[in-house]
Coordinates of C-alpha atoms in Angstrom, one line a residue:
X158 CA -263.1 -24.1 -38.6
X159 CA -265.7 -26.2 -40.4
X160 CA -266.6 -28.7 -37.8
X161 CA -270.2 -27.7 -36.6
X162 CA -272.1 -28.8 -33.5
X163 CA -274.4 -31.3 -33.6
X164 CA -277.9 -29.3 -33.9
X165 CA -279.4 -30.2 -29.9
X166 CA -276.9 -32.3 -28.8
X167 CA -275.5 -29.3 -26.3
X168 CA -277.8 -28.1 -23.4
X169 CA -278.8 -24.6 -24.0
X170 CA -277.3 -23.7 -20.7
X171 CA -274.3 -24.6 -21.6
X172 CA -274.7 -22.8 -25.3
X173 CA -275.7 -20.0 -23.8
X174 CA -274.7 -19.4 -20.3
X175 CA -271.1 -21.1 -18.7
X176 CA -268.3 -23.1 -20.7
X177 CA -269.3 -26.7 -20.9
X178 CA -268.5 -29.6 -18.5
X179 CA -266.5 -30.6 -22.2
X180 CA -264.3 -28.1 -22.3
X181 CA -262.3 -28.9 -19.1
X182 CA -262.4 -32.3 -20.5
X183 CA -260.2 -31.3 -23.3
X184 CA -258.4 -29.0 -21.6
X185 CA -257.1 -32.0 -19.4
X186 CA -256.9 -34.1 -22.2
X187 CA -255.0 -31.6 -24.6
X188 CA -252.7 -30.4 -20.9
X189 CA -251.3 -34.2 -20.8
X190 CA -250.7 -34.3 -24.5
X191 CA -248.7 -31.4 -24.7
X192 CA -246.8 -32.8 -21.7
X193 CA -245.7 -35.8 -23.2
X194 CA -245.1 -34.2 -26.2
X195 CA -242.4 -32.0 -25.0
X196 CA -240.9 -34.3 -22.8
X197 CA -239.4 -35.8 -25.9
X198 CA -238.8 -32.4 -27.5
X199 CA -237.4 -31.3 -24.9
X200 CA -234.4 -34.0 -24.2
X201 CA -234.3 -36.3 -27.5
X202 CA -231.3 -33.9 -28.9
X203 CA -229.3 -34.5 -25.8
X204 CA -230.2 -37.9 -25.4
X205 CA -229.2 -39.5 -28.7
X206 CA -225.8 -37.6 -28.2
X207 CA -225.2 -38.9 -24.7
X208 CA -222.6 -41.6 -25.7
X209 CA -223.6 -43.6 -21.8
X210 CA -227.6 -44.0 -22.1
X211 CA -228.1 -43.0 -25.5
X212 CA -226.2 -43.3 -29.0
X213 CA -223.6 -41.0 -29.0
X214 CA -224.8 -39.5 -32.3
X215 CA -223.0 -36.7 -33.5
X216 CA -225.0 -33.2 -32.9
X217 CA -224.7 -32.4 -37.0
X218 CA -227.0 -35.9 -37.0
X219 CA -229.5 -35.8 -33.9
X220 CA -230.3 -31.8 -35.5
X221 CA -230.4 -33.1 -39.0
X222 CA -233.0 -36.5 -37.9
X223 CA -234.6 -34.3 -35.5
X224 CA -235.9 -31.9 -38.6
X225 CA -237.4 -34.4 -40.7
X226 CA -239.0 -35.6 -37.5
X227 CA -240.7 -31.8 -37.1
X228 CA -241.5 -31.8 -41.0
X229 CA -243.3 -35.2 -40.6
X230 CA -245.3 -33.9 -37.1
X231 CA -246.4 -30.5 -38.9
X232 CA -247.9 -32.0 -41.8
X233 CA -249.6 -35.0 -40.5
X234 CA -252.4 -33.2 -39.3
X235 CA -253.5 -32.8 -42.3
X236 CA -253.9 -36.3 -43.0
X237 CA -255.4 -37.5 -39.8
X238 CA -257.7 -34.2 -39.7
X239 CA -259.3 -35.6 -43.2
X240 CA -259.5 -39.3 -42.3
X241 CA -261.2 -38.4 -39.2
X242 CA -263.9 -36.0 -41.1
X243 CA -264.7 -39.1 -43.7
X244 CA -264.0 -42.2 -41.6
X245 CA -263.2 -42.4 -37.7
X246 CA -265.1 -38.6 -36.2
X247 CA -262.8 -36.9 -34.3
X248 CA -263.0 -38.6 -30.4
X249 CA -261.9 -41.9 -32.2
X250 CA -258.9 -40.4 -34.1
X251 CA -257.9 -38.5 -30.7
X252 CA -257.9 -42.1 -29.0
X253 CA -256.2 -43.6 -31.6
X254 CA -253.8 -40.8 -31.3
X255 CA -253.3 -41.4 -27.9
X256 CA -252.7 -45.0 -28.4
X257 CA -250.2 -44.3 -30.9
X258 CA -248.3 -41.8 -28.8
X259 CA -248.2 -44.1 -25.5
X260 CA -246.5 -46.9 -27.9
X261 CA -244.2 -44.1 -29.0
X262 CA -242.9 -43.1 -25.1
X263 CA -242.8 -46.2 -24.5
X264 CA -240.7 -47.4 -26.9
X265 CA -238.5 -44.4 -26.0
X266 CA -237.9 -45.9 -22.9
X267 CA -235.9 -48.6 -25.0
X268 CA -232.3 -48.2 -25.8
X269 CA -232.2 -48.9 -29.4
X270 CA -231.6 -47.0 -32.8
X271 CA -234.7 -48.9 -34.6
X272 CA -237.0 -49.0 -31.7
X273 CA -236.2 -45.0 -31.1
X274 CA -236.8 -44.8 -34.7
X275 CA -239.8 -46.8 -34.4
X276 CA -241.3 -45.0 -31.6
X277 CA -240.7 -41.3 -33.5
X278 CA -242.8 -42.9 -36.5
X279 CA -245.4 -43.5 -33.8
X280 CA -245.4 -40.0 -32.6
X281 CA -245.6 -38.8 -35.8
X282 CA -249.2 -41.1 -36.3
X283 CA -250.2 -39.8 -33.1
X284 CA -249.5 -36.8 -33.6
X285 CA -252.1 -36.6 -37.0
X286 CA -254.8 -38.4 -35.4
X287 CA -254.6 -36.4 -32.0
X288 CA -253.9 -32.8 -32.7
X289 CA -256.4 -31.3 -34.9
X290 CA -259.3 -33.4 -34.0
X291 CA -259.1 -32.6 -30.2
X292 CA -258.8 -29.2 -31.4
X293 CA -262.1 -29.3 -33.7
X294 CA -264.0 -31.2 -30.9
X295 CA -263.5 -27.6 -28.6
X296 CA -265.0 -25.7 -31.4
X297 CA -268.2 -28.3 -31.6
X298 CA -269.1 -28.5 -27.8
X299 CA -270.2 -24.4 -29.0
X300 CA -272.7 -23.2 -31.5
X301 CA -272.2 -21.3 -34.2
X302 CA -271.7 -17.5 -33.5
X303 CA -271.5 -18.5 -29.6
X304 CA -269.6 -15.6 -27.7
X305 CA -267.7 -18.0 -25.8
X306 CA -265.9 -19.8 -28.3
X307 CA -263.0 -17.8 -28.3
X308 CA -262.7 -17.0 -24.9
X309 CA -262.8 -21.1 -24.9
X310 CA -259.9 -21.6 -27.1
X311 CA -257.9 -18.8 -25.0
X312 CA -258.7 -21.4 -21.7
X313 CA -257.5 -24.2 -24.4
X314 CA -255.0 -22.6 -25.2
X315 CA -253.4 -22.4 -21.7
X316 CA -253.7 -26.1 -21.3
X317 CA -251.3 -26.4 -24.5
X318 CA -248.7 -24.2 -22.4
X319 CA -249.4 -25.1 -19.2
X320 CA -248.3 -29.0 -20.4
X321 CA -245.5 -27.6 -22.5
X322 CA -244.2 -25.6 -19.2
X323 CA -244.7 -28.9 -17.2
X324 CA -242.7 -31.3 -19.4
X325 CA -239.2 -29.9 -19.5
X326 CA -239.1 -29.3 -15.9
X327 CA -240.4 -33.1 -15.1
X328 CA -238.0 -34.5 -17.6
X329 CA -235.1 -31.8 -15.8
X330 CA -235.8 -33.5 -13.0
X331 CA -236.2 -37.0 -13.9
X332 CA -232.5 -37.0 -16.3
X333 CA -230.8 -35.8 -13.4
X334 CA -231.8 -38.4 -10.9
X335 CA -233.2 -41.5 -12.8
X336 CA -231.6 -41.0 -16.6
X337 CA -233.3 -40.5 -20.2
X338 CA -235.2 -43.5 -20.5
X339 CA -237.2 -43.2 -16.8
X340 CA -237.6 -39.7 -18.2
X341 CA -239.2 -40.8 -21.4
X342 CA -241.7 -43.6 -19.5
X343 CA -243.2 -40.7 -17.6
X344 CA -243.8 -39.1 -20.8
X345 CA -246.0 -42.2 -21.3
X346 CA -247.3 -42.0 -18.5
X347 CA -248.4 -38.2 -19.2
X348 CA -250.3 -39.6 -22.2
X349 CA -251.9 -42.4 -20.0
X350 CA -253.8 -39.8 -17.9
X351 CA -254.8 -38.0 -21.1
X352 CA -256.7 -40.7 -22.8
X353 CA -258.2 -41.8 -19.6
X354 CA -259.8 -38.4 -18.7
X355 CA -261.3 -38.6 -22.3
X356 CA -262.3 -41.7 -22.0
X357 CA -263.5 -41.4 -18.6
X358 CA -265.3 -38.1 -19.1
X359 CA -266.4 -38.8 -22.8
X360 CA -270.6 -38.4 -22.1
X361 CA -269.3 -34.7 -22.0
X362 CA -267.6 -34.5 -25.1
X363 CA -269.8 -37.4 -27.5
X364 CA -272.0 -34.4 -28.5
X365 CA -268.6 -33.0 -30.3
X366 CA -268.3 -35.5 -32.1
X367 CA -268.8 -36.1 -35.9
X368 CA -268.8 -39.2 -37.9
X369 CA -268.1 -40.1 -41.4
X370 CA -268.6 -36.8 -42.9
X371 CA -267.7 -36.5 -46.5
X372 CA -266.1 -33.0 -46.4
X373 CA -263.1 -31.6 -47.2
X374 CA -261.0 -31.8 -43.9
X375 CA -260.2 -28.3 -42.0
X376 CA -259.9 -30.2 -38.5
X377 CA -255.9 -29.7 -39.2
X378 CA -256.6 -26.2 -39.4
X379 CA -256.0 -26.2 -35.9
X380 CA -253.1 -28.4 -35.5
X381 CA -250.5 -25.6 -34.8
X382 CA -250.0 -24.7 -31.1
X383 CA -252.6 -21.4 -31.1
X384 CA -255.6 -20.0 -30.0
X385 CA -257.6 -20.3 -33.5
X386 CA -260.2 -17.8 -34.3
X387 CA -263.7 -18.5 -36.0
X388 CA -264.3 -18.2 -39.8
X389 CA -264.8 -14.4 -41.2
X390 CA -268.0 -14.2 -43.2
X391 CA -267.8 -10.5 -44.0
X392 CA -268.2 -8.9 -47.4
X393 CA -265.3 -6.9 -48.5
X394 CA -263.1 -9.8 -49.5
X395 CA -265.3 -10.9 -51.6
X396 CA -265.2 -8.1 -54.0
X397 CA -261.2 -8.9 -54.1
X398 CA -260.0 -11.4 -57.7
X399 CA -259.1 -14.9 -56.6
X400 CA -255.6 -14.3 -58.1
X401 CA -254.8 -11.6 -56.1
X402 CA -256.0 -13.2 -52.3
X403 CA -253.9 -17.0 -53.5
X404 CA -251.0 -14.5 -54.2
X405 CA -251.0 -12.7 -51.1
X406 CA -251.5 -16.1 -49.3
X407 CA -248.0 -17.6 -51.2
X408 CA -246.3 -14.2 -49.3
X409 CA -247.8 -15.1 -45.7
X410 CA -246.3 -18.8 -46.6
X411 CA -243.1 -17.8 -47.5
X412 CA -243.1 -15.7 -44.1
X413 CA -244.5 -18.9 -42.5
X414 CA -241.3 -21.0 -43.7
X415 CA -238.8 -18.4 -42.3
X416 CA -240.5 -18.6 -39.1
X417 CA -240.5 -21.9 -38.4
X418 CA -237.1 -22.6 -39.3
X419 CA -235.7 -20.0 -36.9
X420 CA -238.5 -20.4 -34.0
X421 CA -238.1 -24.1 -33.8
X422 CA -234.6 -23.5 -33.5
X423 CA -235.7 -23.9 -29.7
X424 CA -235.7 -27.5 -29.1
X425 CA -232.2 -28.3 -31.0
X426 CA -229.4 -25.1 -31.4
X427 CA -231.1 -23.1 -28.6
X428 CA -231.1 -26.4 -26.3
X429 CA -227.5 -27.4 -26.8
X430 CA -226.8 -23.3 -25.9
X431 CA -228.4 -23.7 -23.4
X432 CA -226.4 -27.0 -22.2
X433 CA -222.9 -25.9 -23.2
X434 CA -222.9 -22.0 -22.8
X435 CA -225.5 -20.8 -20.1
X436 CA -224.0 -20.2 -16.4
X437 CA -226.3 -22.1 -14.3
X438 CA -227.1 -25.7 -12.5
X439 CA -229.5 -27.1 -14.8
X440 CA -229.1 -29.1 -18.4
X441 CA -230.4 -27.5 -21.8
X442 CA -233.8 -29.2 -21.3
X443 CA -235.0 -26.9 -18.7
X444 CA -234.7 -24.1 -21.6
X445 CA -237.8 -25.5 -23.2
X446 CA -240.2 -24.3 -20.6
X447 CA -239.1 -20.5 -20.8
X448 CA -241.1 -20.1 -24.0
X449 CA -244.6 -21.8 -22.9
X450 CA -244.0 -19.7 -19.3
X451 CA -243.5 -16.4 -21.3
X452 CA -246.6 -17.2 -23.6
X453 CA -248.9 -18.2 -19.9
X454 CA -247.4 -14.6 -18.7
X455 CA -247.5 -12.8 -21.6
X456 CA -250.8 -13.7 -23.5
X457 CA -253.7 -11.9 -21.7
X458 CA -251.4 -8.8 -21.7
X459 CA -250.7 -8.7 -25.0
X460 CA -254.4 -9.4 -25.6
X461 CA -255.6 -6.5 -23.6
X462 CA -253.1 -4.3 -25.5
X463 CA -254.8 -5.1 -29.1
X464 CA -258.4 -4.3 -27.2
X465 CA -257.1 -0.9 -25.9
X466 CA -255.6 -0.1 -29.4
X467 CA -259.4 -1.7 -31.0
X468 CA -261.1 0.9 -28.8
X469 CA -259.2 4.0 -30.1
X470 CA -259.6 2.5 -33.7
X471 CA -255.8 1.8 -34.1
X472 CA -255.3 -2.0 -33.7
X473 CA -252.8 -2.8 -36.6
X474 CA -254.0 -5.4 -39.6
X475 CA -253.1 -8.7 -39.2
X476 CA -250.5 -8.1 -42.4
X477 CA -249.1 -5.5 -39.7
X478 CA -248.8 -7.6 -37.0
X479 CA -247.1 -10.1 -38.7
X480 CA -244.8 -8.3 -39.9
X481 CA -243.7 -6.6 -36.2
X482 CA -243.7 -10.5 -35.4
X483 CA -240.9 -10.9 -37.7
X484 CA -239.2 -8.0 -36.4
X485 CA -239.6 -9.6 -32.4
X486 CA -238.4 -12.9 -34.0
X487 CA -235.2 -11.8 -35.5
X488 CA -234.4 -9.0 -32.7
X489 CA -234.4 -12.0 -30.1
X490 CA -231.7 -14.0 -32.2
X491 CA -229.8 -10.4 -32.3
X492 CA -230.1 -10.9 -28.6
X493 CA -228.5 -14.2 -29.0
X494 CA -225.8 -13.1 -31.4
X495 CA -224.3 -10.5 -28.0
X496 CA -225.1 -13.7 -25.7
X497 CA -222.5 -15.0 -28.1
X498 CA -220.4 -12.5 -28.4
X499 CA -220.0 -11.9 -24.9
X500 CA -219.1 -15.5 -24.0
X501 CA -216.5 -15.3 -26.7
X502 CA -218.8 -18.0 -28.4
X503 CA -217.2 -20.7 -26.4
X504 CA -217.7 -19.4 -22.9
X505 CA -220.8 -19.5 -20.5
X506 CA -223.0 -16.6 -20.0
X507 CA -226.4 -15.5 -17.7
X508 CA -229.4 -17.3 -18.3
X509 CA -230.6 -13.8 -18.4
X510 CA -229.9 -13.8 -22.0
X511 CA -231.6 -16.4 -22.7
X512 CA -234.5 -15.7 -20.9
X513 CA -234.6 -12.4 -22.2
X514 CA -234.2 -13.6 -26.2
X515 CA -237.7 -16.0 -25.2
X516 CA -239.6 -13.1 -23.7
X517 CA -238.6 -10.9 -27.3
X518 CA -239.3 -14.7 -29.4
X519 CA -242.7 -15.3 -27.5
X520 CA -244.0 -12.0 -28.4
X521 CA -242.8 -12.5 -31.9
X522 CA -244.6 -15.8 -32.2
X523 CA -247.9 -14.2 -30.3
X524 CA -247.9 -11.6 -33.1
X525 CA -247.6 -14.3 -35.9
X526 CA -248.4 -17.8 -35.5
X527 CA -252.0 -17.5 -33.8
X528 CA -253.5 -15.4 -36.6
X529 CA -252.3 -17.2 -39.6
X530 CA -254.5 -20.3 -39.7
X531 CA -257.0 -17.9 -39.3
X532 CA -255.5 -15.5 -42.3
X533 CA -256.0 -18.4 -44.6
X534 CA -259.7 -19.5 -43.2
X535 CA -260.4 -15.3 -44.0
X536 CA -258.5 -15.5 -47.5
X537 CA -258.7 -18.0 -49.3
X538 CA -261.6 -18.6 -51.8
X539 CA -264.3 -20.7 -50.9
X540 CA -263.5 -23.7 -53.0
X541 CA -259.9 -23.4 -52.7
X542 CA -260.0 -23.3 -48.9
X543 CA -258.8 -26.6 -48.5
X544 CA -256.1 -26.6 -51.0
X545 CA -254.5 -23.4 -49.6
X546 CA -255.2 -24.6 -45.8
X547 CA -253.2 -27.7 -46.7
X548 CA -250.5 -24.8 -48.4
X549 CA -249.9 -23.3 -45.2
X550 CA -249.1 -26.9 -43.5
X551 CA -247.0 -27.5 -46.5
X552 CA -245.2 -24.2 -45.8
X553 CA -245.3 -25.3 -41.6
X554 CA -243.7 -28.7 -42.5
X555 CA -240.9 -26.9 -44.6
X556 CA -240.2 -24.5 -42.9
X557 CA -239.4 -26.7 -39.9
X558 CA -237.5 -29.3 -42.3
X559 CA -235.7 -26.3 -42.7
X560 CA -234.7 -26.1 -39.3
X561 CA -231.8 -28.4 -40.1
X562 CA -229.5 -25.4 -40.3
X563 CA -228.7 -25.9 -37.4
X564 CA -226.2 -28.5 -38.8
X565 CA -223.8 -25.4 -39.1
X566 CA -223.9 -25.2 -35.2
X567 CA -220.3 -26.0 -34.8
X568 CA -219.2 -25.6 -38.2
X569 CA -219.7 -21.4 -37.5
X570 CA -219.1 -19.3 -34.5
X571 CA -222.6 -19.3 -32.3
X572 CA -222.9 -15.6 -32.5
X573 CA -222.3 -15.6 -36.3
X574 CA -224.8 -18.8 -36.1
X575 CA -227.5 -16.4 -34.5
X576 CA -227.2 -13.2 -36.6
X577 CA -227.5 -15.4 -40.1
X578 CA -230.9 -16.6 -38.5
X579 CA -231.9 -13.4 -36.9
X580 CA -230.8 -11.4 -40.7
X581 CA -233.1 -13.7 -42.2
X582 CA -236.1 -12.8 -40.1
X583 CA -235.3 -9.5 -40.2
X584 CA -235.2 -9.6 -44.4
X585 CA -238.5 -11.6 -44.2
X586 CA -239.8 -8.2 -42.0
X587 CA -238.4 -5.8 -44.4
X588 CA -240.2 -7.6 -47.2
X589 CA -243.5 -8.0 -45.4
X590 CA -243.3 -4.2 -44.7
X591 CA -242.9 -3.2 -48.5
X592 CA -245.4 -5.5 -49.4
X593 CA -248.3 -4.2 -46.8
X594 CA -250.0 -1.8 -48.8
X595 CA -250.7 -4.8 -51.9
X596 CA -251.5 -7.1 -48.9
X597 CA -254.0 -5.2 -47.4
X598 CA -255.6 -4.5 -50.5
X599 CA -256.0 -8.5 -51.4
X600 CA -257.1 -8.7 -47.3
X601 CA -259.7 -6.1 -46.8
X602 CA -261.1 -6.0 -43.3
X603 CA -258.5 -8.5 -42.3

């Protein structure tokens, strides 16, 4: 991350010591976000079919407009990461984020194809302006080389999910008794409380800021829904050619596209599963919160795991890792494919699979996503750090364009559905695999 600290803004204490009074701050602030974040991920697919309170859109549409929505969310940090570093500073851009995403909830709550339209534009602003810059201000309440930095994103980091866990159970609960649009005001109101505890609380957080600062923008670099790590300034990939680090970095995109476009398959294909074909009392939007809960359970074990396998000098490279991620990621929608196949693809089935395809997903996604913004940070030549870091959200934005396969929903059998997806994740592994040795020769130390 390139955002630094304003030199003795911070109490030493606090530098040195304990987490600052800041951090909680964020953690709140970032915790209501996500929450109204995902309540519209985790119901707008079901609500712009429903033909009594939405539109009754055909589900080849609402996946289809749902996509471009994702491509449009995933690459406008970028922009808002690099108008906050040469304009607004980052608290600004996070309130005008805010701002943007209330008007967006709220205009949810409004039964109307232009207003819904509308309001998705508005989450997409809010989404650029908030994201990365609440995420660089976390980084600047710490000095430089501060041990508690990362332990600081990990608590960060559990805000995200914690939020994300919250919203599909609140919406759950809200559809069922009240409808969509009640369901998409509390969303609102989720953002509400978010910019009020940072505007409240800002004296802790001001120090983090940074205004007007000419600089190429790398606030986005943590726009994507992981713990990032700090910048690597070790040797040994210095000694590697340019050519060969930019063209390891094109692989890891690639990779990156395939991800997305099956992982995000969670909020569209995986929902409406969930709806139609799993045997219990709740609608597909309670699905959404299995994947934050398995990351909240699953994180500090898998954590502990790399540290044991550090100590005995046989933690896999981050090349390595990726590529098991792969594996986990196309395994789960293997897992999906006999979920299908024993509900003859039309029939209901135990939520167990489901569950069970997350827990495989989650680890698959713990093993790839959070080190990637960090890959490139490691990578990527010094003056071409921007250009590639804006590569990989390019790659992000795609990849989750992408996600519109799920058009072929009910065109194909479901379990045929899930083993194209999981086959193509499982290609992207094999590939990965072959290509290790070249990798970790362009990404020494990495």
């Amino acid at each position: 991350m390139s955002a630094t600290p304003i030199a003795g803004a911070m109490p030493r204490t606090h530098a040195v010591d304990k987490h600052p009074p800041g951090l909680f701050v964020l953690f709140f602030t970032e915790m209501w976000e996500r929450f109204s974040f995902y309540t519209v991920g985790g119901m707008w697919a079901l609500y712009v079919q429903d033909a009594d309170q939405g539109f009754g859109w055909a589900r080849e549409r609402a996946t289809s407009v749902w996509s471009i929505y994702l491509m449009f969310v995933y690459a406008s940090p970028l922009i808002g990461g690099i108008i906050a570093d040469w304009k607004l500073g980052y608290r600004r851009s996070v309130m005008l984020g805010g701002l943007f995403f209330m008007a967006g909830h709220a205009l949810l709550a409004v039964r109307s194809e232009p207003v819904m339209l509308a309001a998705l534009a508005c989450l997409v602003i809010g989404n650029g302006f908030f994201k990365p810059n609440v995420s660089a201000m976390v980084g600047n309440l710490y000095p430089e080389g501060s041990h508690l930095k990362d332990r600081a994103y990990n608590i960060f980091y559990m805000g995200i999910n914690v939020g994300a866990a919250l919203a599909p159970i609140v919406a759950e609960i809200m559809v069922r008794n009240f409808g969509y649009h009640p369901a998409f005001a509390v969303g609102a109101l989720g953002m509400l409380i978010s910019v009020s505890i940072l505007w409240r609380f800002k004296r802790h957080v001001e120090h983090a800021d940074r205004q007007g600062v000419k600089a190429p923008s790398q606030a986005a670099a943590v726009a994507v829904d992981a713990p990032p790590k700090g910048v690597s300034h070790q040797n040994p990939i210095d000694l590697v050619p340019d050519s060969r680090r930019i063209l390891a970095l094109i692989v890891i995109f690639i990779i990156v596209i395939v991800f997305w476009m099956v992982f995000h398959q969670n909020q569209t294909t995986l929902t409406y599963w969930a709806n139609d074909n799993t045997d219990w009392n709740v609608t597909g939007i309670i699905s959404n919160a299995i994947n934050p809960i398995w990351v909240l359970l699953l994180t500090f074990p898998l954590v502990w795991f790399w540290k044991r396998l550090d100590e005995r000098g046989m933690e896999p490279s981050t090349p390595t890792k990726m590529a098991i991620g792969m594996c986990l990621t196309g395994l789960s929608f293997f897992i999906m494919y006999f979920a299908g196949k024993a509900g003859g693809d039309v029939g209901k089935v135990s939520p167990v699979w489901l569950i069970s395809a997350y827990a495989v997903l989650t680890l698959g996604e713990l093993m790839l996503s959070p080190m990637g913004l960090s890959l490139v940070s490691k990578v990527a030549p010094i003056r071409l750090r921007g250009i590639l870091m804006g590569g990989w959200f390019l790659a992000t934005a795609i990849g989750n364009k992408l996600t519109a396969i799920g058009v072929y929903w009910d065109k194909w059998l479901h379990s045929t559905f899930f083993a194209v997806l999981g086959t193509m994740a499982l290609v992207m592994a094999v590939v990965l695999f072959l290509l290790l040795k070249p990798l970790k020769k362009a990404m020494p130390g990495v």
